[in-house]
mmCIF file of C-alpha atoms and ligand atoms in Angstrom:
data_model
loop_
_atom_site.group_PDB
_atom_site.id
_atom_site.type_symbol
_atom_site.label_atom_id
_atom_site.label_comp_id
_atom_site.label_asym_id
_atom_site.label_seq_id
_atom_site.Cartn_x
_atom_site.Cartn_y
_atom_site.Cartn_z
ATOM 1 C CA MET A 154 24.782 76.990 -38.766
ATOM 2 C CA LYS A 155 26.090 75.893 -35.380
ATOM 3 C CA LYS A 156 28.318 78.433 -33.707
ATOM 4 C CA GLN A 157 31.923 77.379 -33.285
ATOM 5 C CA GLN A 158 33.081 78.247 -29.763
ATOM 6 C CA SER A 159 36.567 77.362 -28.571
ATOM 7 C CA ASN A 160 37.895 77.766 -25.037
ATOM 8 C CA LEU A 161 40.013 80.811 -25.583
ATOM 9 C CA PRO A 162 41.441 82.005 -22.226
ATOM 10 C CA PHE A 163 41.588 85.686 -23.189
ATOM 11 C CA ARG A 164 38.866 87.600 -25.018
ATOM 12 C CA PRO A 165 39.677 91.319 -25.114
ATOM 13 C CA ARG A 166 36.627 91.753 -27.347
ATOM 14 C CA ARG A 167 34.408 91.373 -24.245
ATOM 15 C CA LEU A 168 35.201 94.969 -23.365
ATOM 16 C CA ARG A 169 34.371 96.279 -26.892
ATOM 17 C CA LYS A 170 30.876 94.794 -27.062
ATOM 18 C CA ASN A 171 28.885 97.999 -27.089
ATOM 19 C CA ASP A 172 29.273 101.740 -26.695
ATOM 20 C CA SER A 173 28.503 101.716 -22.998
ATOM 21 C CA ILE A 174 31.288 99.285 -22.074
ATOM 22 C CA ARG A 175 33.656 100.979 -24.500
ATOM 23 C CA ARG A 176 33.073 104.348 -22.821
ATOM 24 C CA LEU A 177 33.548 102.697 -19.456
ATOM 25 C CA VAL A 178 37.057 101.431 -20.284
ATOM 26 C CA ARG A 179 38.155 104.432 -22.371
ATOM 27 C CA GLU A 180 41.587 105.566 -21.246
ATOM 28 C CA THR A 181 41.944 108.947 -22.943
ATOM 29 C CA GLN A 182 39.596 111.797 -23.572
ATOM 30 C CA VAL A 183 40.140 115.242 -25.114
ATOM 31 C CA ARG A 184 38.376 117.840 -22.968
ATOM 32 C CA ASN A 185 37.417 121.297 -24.114
ATOM 33 C CA ASP A 186 39.617 122.497 -21.280
ATOM 34 C CA ASP A 187 42.705 120.929 -22.892
ATOM 35 C CA LEU A 188 42.550 123.266 -25.830
ATOM 36 C CA ILE A 189 44.100 126.613 -26.804
ATOM 37 C CA TYR A 190 42.838 128.361 -29.971
ATOM 38 C CA PRO A 191 45.265 130.470 -32.023
ATOM 39 C CA LEU A 192 44.104 133.840 -33.440
ATOM 40 C CA PHE A 193 45.763 136.092 -36.012
ATOM 41 C CA VAL A 194 45.472 139.854 -35.763
ATOM 42 C CA ARG A 195 46.652 142.516 -38.192
ATOM 43 C CA ASP A 196 46.044 146.243 -38.664
ATOM 44 C CA GLY A 197 42.818 147.328 -40.254
ATOM 45 C CA LYS A 198 39.191 147.979 -39.591
ATOM 46 C CA ASN A 199 36.400 145.438 -39.497
ATOM 47 C CA LEU A 200 38.651 142.831 -41.012
ATOM 48 C CA LYS A 201 37.731 139.153 -41.249
ATOM 49 C CA SER A 202 39.494 137.574 -44.174
ATOM 50 C CA GLU A 203 40.041 133.856 -44.550
ATOM 51 C CA ILE A 204 43.650 132.732 -44.816
ATOM 52 C CA LEU A 205 43.936 131.003 -48.183
ATOM 53 C CA SER A 206 46.085 128.105 -47.028
ATOM 54 C CA MET A 207 44.122 127.604 -43.811
ATOM 55 C CA PRO A 208 40.402 127.214 -44.496
ATOM 56 C CA GLY A 209 38.280 128.321 -41.552
ATOM 57 C CA VAL A 210 41.067 130.448 -40.030
ATOM 58 C CA TYR A 211 40.926 134.186 -40.379
ATOM 59 C CA HIS A 212 42.893 137.415 -40.095
ATOM 60 C CA PHE A 213 41.113 139.805 -37.732
ATOM 61 C CA SER A 214 41.698 143.455 -36.954
ATOM 62 C CA PRO A 215 41.863 144.720 -33.363
ATOM 63 C CA ASP A 216 38.173 145.733 -33.558
ATOM 64 C CA SER A 217 36.682 142.715 -35.325
ATOM 65 C CA ILE A 218 38.538 140.259 -33.115
ATOM 66 C CA LEU A 219 36.264 141.309 -30.255
ATOM 67 C CA HIS A 220 33.298 139.609 -31.974
ATOM 68 C CA GLU A 221 35.351 136.451 -32.352
ATOM 69 C CA ILE A 222 36.399 136.558 -28.690
ATOM 70 C CA GLU A 223 32.756 136.915 -27.670
ATOM 71 C CA ALA A 224 31.817 133.908 -29.848
ATOM 72 C CA LEU A 225 34.637 131.797 -28.366
ATOM 73 C CA LEU A 226 33.636 132.658 -24.824
ATOM 74 C CA LYS A 227 30.043 131.587 -25.620
ATOM 75 C CA LEU A 228 31.422 128.241 -26.749
ATOM 76 C CA GLY A 229 33.321 127.954 -23.474
ATOM 77 C CA LEU A 230 36.704 128.484 -25.093
ATOM 78 C CA ASP A 231 38.407 131.028 -22.851
ATOM 79 C CA ARG A 232 42.035 130.647 -23.875
ATOM 80 C CA THR A 233 43.691 131.935 -26.998
ATOM 81 C CA ILE A 234 47.250 132.455 -28.285
ATOM 82 C CA LEU A 235 47.629 135.649 -30.228
ATOM 83 C CA PHE A 236 49.818 136.144 -33.291
ATOM 84 C CA GLY A 237 50.336 139.667 -34.616
ATOM 85 C CA ILE A 238 51.159 140.885 -38.091
ATOM 86 C CA PRO A 239 52.325 144.529 -37.975
ATOM 87 C CA ASN A 240 51.729 147.087 -40.653
ATOM 88 C CA LYS A 241 55.391 147.795 -41.060
ATOM 89 C CA LYS A 242 58.105 145.209 -40.760
ATOM 90 C CA ASP A 243 61.703 146.310 -40.437
ATOM 91 C CA GLU A 244 65.201 144.965 -39.842
ATOM 92 C CA ILE A 245 64.842 144.840 -36.055
ATOM 93 C CA GLY A 246 61.130 144.127 -35.799
ATOM 94 C CA SER A 247 60.442 147.419 -33.988
ATOM 95 C CA ASP A 248 56.717 146.633 -33.512
ATOM 96 C CA VAL A 249 57.753 143.895 -31.088
ATOM 97 C CA ILE A 250 58.618 146.280 -28.270
ATOM 98 C CA SER A 251 56.294 149.164 -29.039
ATOM 99 C CA GLU A 252 53.499 149.724 -26.537
ATOM 100 C CA ASN A 253 51.381 150.473 -29.596
ATOM 101 C CA GLY A 254 52.456 147.228 -31.252
ATOM 102 C CA ILE A 255 49.732 145.169 -32.847
ATOM 103 C CA VAL A 256 49.582 142.540 -30.129
ATOM 104 C CA GLN A 257 49.820 145.143 -27.346
ATOM 105 C CA ARG A 258 46.938 147.175 -28.745
ATOM 106 C CA THR A 259 44.828 144.101 -29.350
ATOM 107 C CA ALA A 260 45.464 142.724 -25.890
ATOM 108 C CA LYS A 261 44.361 146.040 -24.307
ATOM 109 C CA GLU A 262 41.160 146.051 -26.372
ATOM 110 C CA ILE A 263 40.332 142.455 -25.526
ATOM 111 C CA LYS A 264 41.099 142.787 -21.817
ATOM 112 C CA SER A 265 39.030 145.959 -21.463
ATOM 113 C CA ARG A 266 35.953 144.225 -22.917
ATOM 114 C CA PHE A 267 36.491 140.584 -21.996
ATOM 115 C CA PRO A 268 38.845 140.254 -19.019
ATOM 116 C CA GLU A 269 37.807 136.630 -18.624
ATOM 117 C CA MET A 270 39.557 135.667 -21.881
ATOM 118 C CA TYR A 271 42.941 134.182 -20.915
ATOM 119 C CA LEU A 272 45.461 135.671 -23.350
ATOM 120 C CA ILE A 273 48.689 133.997 -24.335
ATOM 121 C CA SER A 274 51.125 135.662 -26.734
ATOM 122 C CA ASP A 275 53.700 134.271 -29.095
ATOM 123 C CA VAL A 276 57.009 135.930 -28.161
ATOM 124 C CA CYS A 277 59.152 135.855 -31.313
ATOM 125 C CA MET A 278 60.428 138.219 -33.943
ATOM 126 C CA CYS A 279 59.762 136.442 -37.266
ATOM 127 C CA GLU A 280 56.336 138.015 -37.736
ATOM 128 C CA TYR A 281 57.893 141.486 -37.279
ATOM 129 C CA THR A 282 61.184 141.486 -39.182
ATOM 130 C CA ASN A 283 61.396 142.254 -42.909
ATOM 131 C CA HIS A 284 63.831 139.383 -43.366
ATOM 132 C CA GLY A 285 61.464 136.910 -41.658
ATOM 133 C CA HIS A 286 64.041 135.515 -39.247
ATOM 134 C CA CYS A 287 63.322 135.059 -35.548
ATOM 135 C CA GLY A 288 65.934 137.538 -34.335
ATOM 136 C CA ILE A 289 68.422 140.291 -34.985
ATOM 137 C CA ILE A 290 70.761 139.619 -37.946
ATOM 138 C CA ILE A 291 74.458 140.313 -37.476
ATOM 139 C CA ASP A 292 76.919 139.117 -40.129
ATOM 140 C CA ASN A 293 74.167 137.156 -41.918
ATOM 141 C CA GLU A 294 73.262 135.160 -38.819
ATOM 142 C CA VAL A 295 70.572 135.454 -36.213
ATOM 143 C CA HIS A 296 72.613 136.762 -33.270
ATOM 144 C CA ASN A 297 71.494 134.885 -30.175
ATOM 145 C CA ASP A 298 72.430 137.221 -27.347
ATOM 146 C CA THR A 299 71.351 140.462 -29.079
ATOM 147 C CA THR A 300 67.997 138.878 -29.801
ATOM 148 C CA LEU A 301 67.543 137.993 -26.136
ATOM 149 C CA THR A 302 67.290 141.658 -25.171
ATOM 150 C CA TYR A 303 64.436 142.146 -27.669
ATOM 151 C CA LEU A 304 62.583 139.033 -26.514
ATOM 152 C CA GLN A 305 62.828 140.216 -22.915
ATOM 153 C CA LYS A 306 61.405 143.640 -23.817
ATOM 154 C CA GLN A 307 58.680 142.055 -25.933
ATOM 155 C CA ALA A 308 57.579 139.770 -23.138
ATOM 156 C CA VAL A 309 57.445 142.611 -20.570
ATOM 157 C CA SER A 310 55.623 144.842 -23.020
ATOM 158 C CA HIS A 311 53.040 142.102 -23.610
ATOM 159 C CA ALA A 312 52.507 141.612 -19.900
ATOM 160 C CA GLN A 313 52.031 145.371 -19.449
ATOM 161 C CA ALA A 314 49.380 145.271 -22.148
ATOM 162 C CA GLY A 315 47.457 142.611 -20.228
ATOM 163 C CA ILE A 316 48.763 139.388 -21.692
ATOM 164 C CA ASP A 317 48.309 136.598 -19.106
ATOM 165 C CA MET A 318 51.036 134.181 -20.277
ATOM 166 C CA VAL A 319 53.925 134.499 -22.685
ATOM 167 C CA ALA A 320 55.055 131.802 -25.097
ATOM 168 C CA PRO A 321 58.596 132.344 -26.431
ATOM 169 C CA SER A 322 58.985 130.478 -29.728
ATOM 170 C CA GLY A 323 62.273 131.760 -31.122
ATOM 171 C CA MET A 324 64.527 128.878 -29.983
ATOM 172 C CA MET A 325 67.231 131.284 -28.782
ATOM 173 C CA ASP A 326 69.526 129.805 -26.145
ATOM 174 C CA GLY A 327 68.816 131.238 -22.693
ATOM 175 C CA MET A 328 65.577 132.959 -23.709
ATOM 176 C CA ILE A 329 63.519 131.533 -20.815
ATOM 177 C CA GLU A 330 65.946 132.745 -18.145
ATOM 178 C CA VAL A 331 66.176 136.243 -19.610
ATOM 179 C CA ILE A 332 62.402 136.543 -20.011
ATOM 180 C CA ARG A 333 61.806 135.279 -16.493
ATOM 181 C CA GLU A 334 64.240 137.892 -15.118
ATOM 182 C CA GLY A 335 62.588 140.654 -17.191
ATOM 183 C CA LEU A 336 59.110 139.773 -16.052
ATOM 184 C CA ASP A 337 60.159 139.472 -12.400
ATOM 185 C CA ASP A 338 61.946 142.816 -12.484
ATOM 186 C CA ALA A 339 58.862 144.464 -13.983
ATOM 187 C CA GLU A 340 56.698 143.008 -11.211
ATOM 188 C CA PHE A 341 55.160 140.287 -13.355
ATOM 189 C CA ALA A 342 56.436 137.448 -11.220
ATOM 190 C CA GLY A 343 52.966 135.896 -11.556
ATOM 191 C CA THR A 344 53.052 135.733 -15.345
ATOM 192 C CA PRO A 345 53.800 132.151 -16.496
ATOM 193 C CA ILE A 346 56.051 131.199 -19.390
ATOM 194 C CA MET A 347 55.031 128.462 -21.811
ATOM 195 C CA SER A 348 58.265 127.595 -23.608
ATOM 196 C CA TYR A 349 58.370 126.256 -27.136
ATOM 197 C CA ALA A 350 61.131 124.058 -25.725
ATOM 198 C CA ALA A 351 61.430 121.467 -28.452
ATOM 199 C CA LYS A 352 60.557 123.252 -31.640
ATOM 200 C CA TYR A 353 61.631 121.500 -34.801
ATOM 201 C CA SER A 354 62.680 122.995 -38.105
ATOM 202 C CA SER A 355 59.578 121.706 -39.832
ATOM 203 C CA ALA A 356 57.952 121.962 -43.250
ATOM 204 C CA PHE A 357 54.598 121.707 -41.444
ATOM 205 C CA TYR A 358 54.756 125.487 -40.656
ATOM 206 C CA GLY A 359 54.214 126.347 -44.360
ATOM 207 C CA PRO A 360 50.625 127.616 -44.199
ATOM 208 C CA PHE A 361 51.356 129.631 -41.012
ATOM 209 C CA ARG A 362 54.226 131.432 -42.737
ATOM 210 C CA ASP A 363 51.838 132.400 -45.538
ATOM 211 C CA ALA A 364 49.438 133.655 -42.899
ATOM 212 C CA VAL A 365 51.961 135.889 -41.124
ATOM 213 C CA GLU A 366 54.217 136.520 -44.131
ATOM 214 C CA SER A 367 57.250 135.293 -42.253
ATOM 215 C CA THR A 368 58.999 133.020 -44.724
ATOM 216 C CA PRO A 369 62.718 133.772 -44.297
ATOM 217 C CA GLN A 370 63.978 135.970 -47.137
ATOM 218 C CA PHE A 371 67.288 134.206 -47.081
ATOM 219 C CA GLY A 372 68.466 130.870 -45.684
ATOM 220 C CA ASP A 373 66.290 128.805 -43.346
ATOM 221 C CA ARG A 374 65.759 128.334 -39.613
ATOM 222 C CA LYS A 375 68.000 125.342 -39.150
ATOM 223 C CA GLN A 376 70.543 127.232 -37.124
ATOM 224 C CA TYR A 377 68.091 127.662 -34.302
ATOM 225 C CA GLN A 378 65.129 125.287 -34.771
ATOM 226 C CA MET A 379 65.817 121.602 -34.113
ATOM 227 C CA ASP A 380 66.725 118.855 -36.559
ATOM 228 C CA PRO A 381 63.683 116.568 -37.029
ATOM 229 C CA ALA A 382 66.036 113.570 -36.793
ATOM 230 C CA ASN A 383 66.843 114.207 -33.104
ATOM 231 C CA SER A 384 64.948 113.098 -30.006
ATOM 232 C CA ARG A 385 67.596 113.081 -27.263
ATOM 233 C CA GLU A 386 68.304 116.688 -28.148
ATOM 234 C CA ALA A 387 64.678 117.486 -27.297
ATOM 235 C CA LEU A 388 65.218 116.108 -23.787
ATOM 236 C CA LYS A 389 68.244 118.387 -23.426
ATOM 237 C CA GLU A 390 66.227 121.435 -24.529
ATOM 238 C CA VAL A 391 63.463 120.526 -22.084
ATOM 239 C CA ASP A 392 65.932 120.116 -19.218
ATOM 240 C CA LEU A 393 67.440 123.500 -19.906
ATOM 241 C CA ASP A 394 64.114 125.251 -20.099
ATOM 242 C CA MET A 395 62.961 123.667 -16.868
ATOM 243 C CA ALA A 396 66.133 124.855 -15.173
ATOM 244 C CA GLU A 397 65.655 128.344 -16.613
ATOM 245 C CA GLY A 398 62.189 128.589 -15.072
ATOM 246 C CA ALA A 399 59.621 127.552 -17.712
ATOM 247 C CA ASP A 400 56.159 126.780 -16.326
ATOM 248 C CA ILE A 401 54.867 124.756 -19.274
ATOM 249 C CA ILE A 402 56.868 122.856 -21.845
ATOM 250 C CA MET A 403 55.779 122.741 -25.467
ATOM 251 C CA ILE A 404 56.618 120.312 -28.270
ATOM 252 C CA LYS A 405 56.022 121.458 -31.802
ATOM 253 C CA PRO A 406 54.781 120.189 -34.241
ATOM 254 C CA ALA A 407 52.593 117.500 -32.683
ATOM 255 C CA MET A 408 51.468 114.826 -35.154
ATOM 256 C CA ALA A 409 54.806 113.816 -36.589
ATOM 257 C CA TYR A 410 56.413 114.154 -33.129
ATOM 258 C CA LEU A 411 54.226 112.014 -30.894
ATOM 259 C CA ASP A 412 57.294 110.026 -29.781
ATOM 260 C CA ILE A 413 58.890 113.246 -28.546
ATOM 261 C CA ILE A 414 55.766 114.146 -26.565
ATOM 262 C CA SER A 415 55.804 110.721 -24.954
ATOM 263 C CA GLN A 416 59.529 110.821 -24.086
ATOM 264 C CA VAL A 417 59.287 114.309 -22.646
ATOM 265 C CA LYS A 418 56.297 113.309 -20.552
ATOM 266 C CA ASP A 419 58.508 110.648 -18.896
ATOM 267 C CA ILE A 420 61.167 113.134 -17.757
ATOM 268 C CA CYS A 421 59.158 116.275 -17.049
ATOM 269 C CA ALA A 422 56.740 117.061 -14.244
ATOM 270 C CA LEU A 423 55.557 120.315 -15.808
ATOM 271 C CA PRO A 424 52.363 120.407 -17.918
ATOM 272 C CA ILE A 425 53.200 119.369 -21.511
ATOM 273 C CA ALA A 426 51.712 121.286 -24.430
ATOM 274 C CA ALA A 427 51.719 120.204 -28.057
ATOM 275 C CA TYR A 428 51.233 122.527 -31.002
ATOM 276 C CA ASN A 429 49.069 120.915 -33.674
ATOM 277 C CA VAL A 430 50.518 123.222 -36.366
ATOM 278 C CA SER A 431 49.169 124.805 -39.517
ATOM 279 C CA GLY A 432 50.361 122.141 -41.988
ATOM 280 C CA GLU A 433 48.781 119.421 -39.894
ATOM 281 C CA TYR A 434 45.504 121.343 -39.920
ATOM 282 C CA SER A 435 45.529 122.223 -43.602
ATOM 283 C CA MET A 436 46.334 118.673 -44.771
ATOM 284 C CA VAL A 437 43.174 117.452 -43.071
ATOM 285 C CA LYS A 438 41.122 120.322 -44.480
ATOM 286 C CA ALA A 439 42.416 119.694 -47.994
ATOM 287 C CA ALA A 440 41.759 115.948 -47.932
ATOM 288 C CA ALA A 441 38.273 116.606 -46.512
ATOM 289 C CA GLU A 442 37.530 119.129 -49.259
ATOM 290 C CA LYS A 443 38.328 116.427 -51.797
ATOM 291 C CA GLY A 444 35.936 114.086 -49.994
ATOM 292 C CA TRP A 445 38.745 111.631 -49.191
ATOM 293 C CA ILE A 446 38.329 111.547 -45.408
ATOM 294 C CA ASP A 447 35.679 112.211 -42.805
ATOM 295 C CA GLU A 448 36.971 115.504 -41.413
ATOM 296 C CA ALA A 449 35.402 115.482 -37.990
ATOM 297 C CA LYS A 450 36.390 111.886 -37.276
ATOM 298 C CA VAL A 451 39.959 112.371 -38.465
ATOM 299 C CA ARG A 452 40.204 115.598 -36.483
ATOM 300 C CA ASP A 453 38.992 113.934 -33.277
ATOM 301 C CA GLU A 454 41.320 110.971 -33.789
ATOM 302 C CA LEU A 455 44.305 113.256 -34.297
ATOM 303 C CA LEU A 456 43.596 115.319 -31.188
ATOM 304 C CA LEU A 457 43.087 112.105 -29.230
ATOM 305 C CA SER A 458 46.460 110.733 -30.413
ATOM 306 C CA ILE A 459 48.224 113.874 -29.244
ATOM 307 C CA LYS A 460 46.555 113.552 -25.838
ATOM 308 C CA ARG A 461 47.293 109.842 -25.643
ATOM 309 C CA ALA A 462 50.965 110.449 -26.442
ATOM 310 C CA GLY A 463 51.122 112.561 -23.253
ATOM 311 C CA ALA A 464 50.125 116.106 -24.058
ATOM 312 C CA ASP A 465 48.133 117.830 -21.307
ATOM 313 C CA ILE A 466 47.448 120.877 -23.464
ATOM 314 C CA ILE A 467 46.822 121.057 -27.205
ATOM 315 C CA ILE A 468 47.135 124.233 -29.253
ATOM 316 C CA SER A 469 45.055 123.691 -32.348
ATOM 317 C CA TYR A 470 43.228 125.500 -35.142
ATOM 318 C CA PHE A 471 40.639 122.744 -34.753
ATOM 319 C CA ALA A 472 39.804 123.877 -31.229
ATOM 320 C CA LYS A 473 36.809 126.026 -32.175
ATOM 321 C CA GLU A 474 35.249 123.335 -34.369
ATOM 322 C CA PHE A 475 35.976 120.715 -31.765
ATOM 323 C CA VAL A 476 34.003 122.500 -29.031
ATOM 324 C CA SER A 477 31.225 123.680 -31.386
HETATM 325 C C1 PBG B 192 57.138 131.576 -34.708
HETATM 326 C C2 PBG B 192 56.053 130.591 -34.821
HETATM 327 C C3 PBG B 192 55.801 129.776 -35.906
HETATM 328 C C4 PBG B 192 54.662 129.031 -35.595
HETATM 329 C C5 PBG B 192 54.252 129.411 -34.315
HETATM 330 N N1 PBG B 192 55.135 130.374 -33.856
HETATM 331 C C6 PBG B 192 56.438 129.660 -37.227
HETATM 332 C C7 PBG B 192 57.830 129.328 -37.449
HETATM 333 O O1 PBG B 192 58.595 128.989 -36.557
HETATM 334 O O2 PBG B 192 58.173 129.416 -38.588
HETATM 335 C C8 PBG B 192 54.037 127.985 -36.464
HETATM 336 C C9 PBG B 192 52.669 127.633 -36.151
HETATM 337 C C10 PBG B 192 51.981 126.869 -37.216
HETATM 338 O O3 PBG B 192 52.580 126.400 -38.186
HETATM 339 O O4 PBG B 192 50.765 126.706 -37.013
HETATM 340 N N2 PBG B 192 56.757 132.794 -34.283
#
């Protein structure tokens, strides 16, 4: 059959002809160096137990985590964010400020063996309180200003244990300023703060809360985490955190909030991080387990979309598989 050829002026398909030209005009790329891998640590010996709702993600103990750190370094992944689950949780999350706290002990272990691993810590109270809220409860509410004192002590205590960067995630007003002051006074002026600046009250955290047993025992987090319906409010939160001295701004979750990432990128000159959270990870894993999607391709497309939206840094449970 004779080929039909009209005189179309524009033919974008020219640049999609083969892989070579497609790679040449590719605008976005996820680099291994864009990624931060989260790790969960709890008390115990030789522990490596898979988290039921997060296939491929494990609870480690302060000793067994060293093997994982070694494996990550071999893969070229030299940044992790640590989440601790203490043995005992109480009303005021005492483990948070103890120099023998789970994160503090683990950080010392890791740094003594693998100083080249860049350690970031989640600074928040929900993993440590028996009520599962992100702060100190007074009159049935998380009391903002009382909580700030704890967050400041937690950040300083983490830095003293060797943590390289702190990541406050509690959404308390003024937390960045107070933590910056605390770090500076304790001679950690060089320790950066990555602020969970726009953190939404999201159902996508479900699997994580199973992992750290932090589901609130009463109420929810809507008094401090943001309403998913709001985007201008995210810009306000970002402005405040920049003014308070944040070094990196984080948006969380990522997938359902790509518009927020993009808007924040337009107004903020700091590096933008996005947290590809537990629910986003587990949905992909579950669908792949059923054979409904191609896991690696969907994973790569998701990470790409987060980068394309404007994130410079992606925190993701997929990081290890991505670089493997
Ligand atoms: C709070 C914190 C949470 C996550 C990271 N830091 C949970 C929450 O706010 O309930 C969620 C991460 C995820 O879902 O992967 N310390």
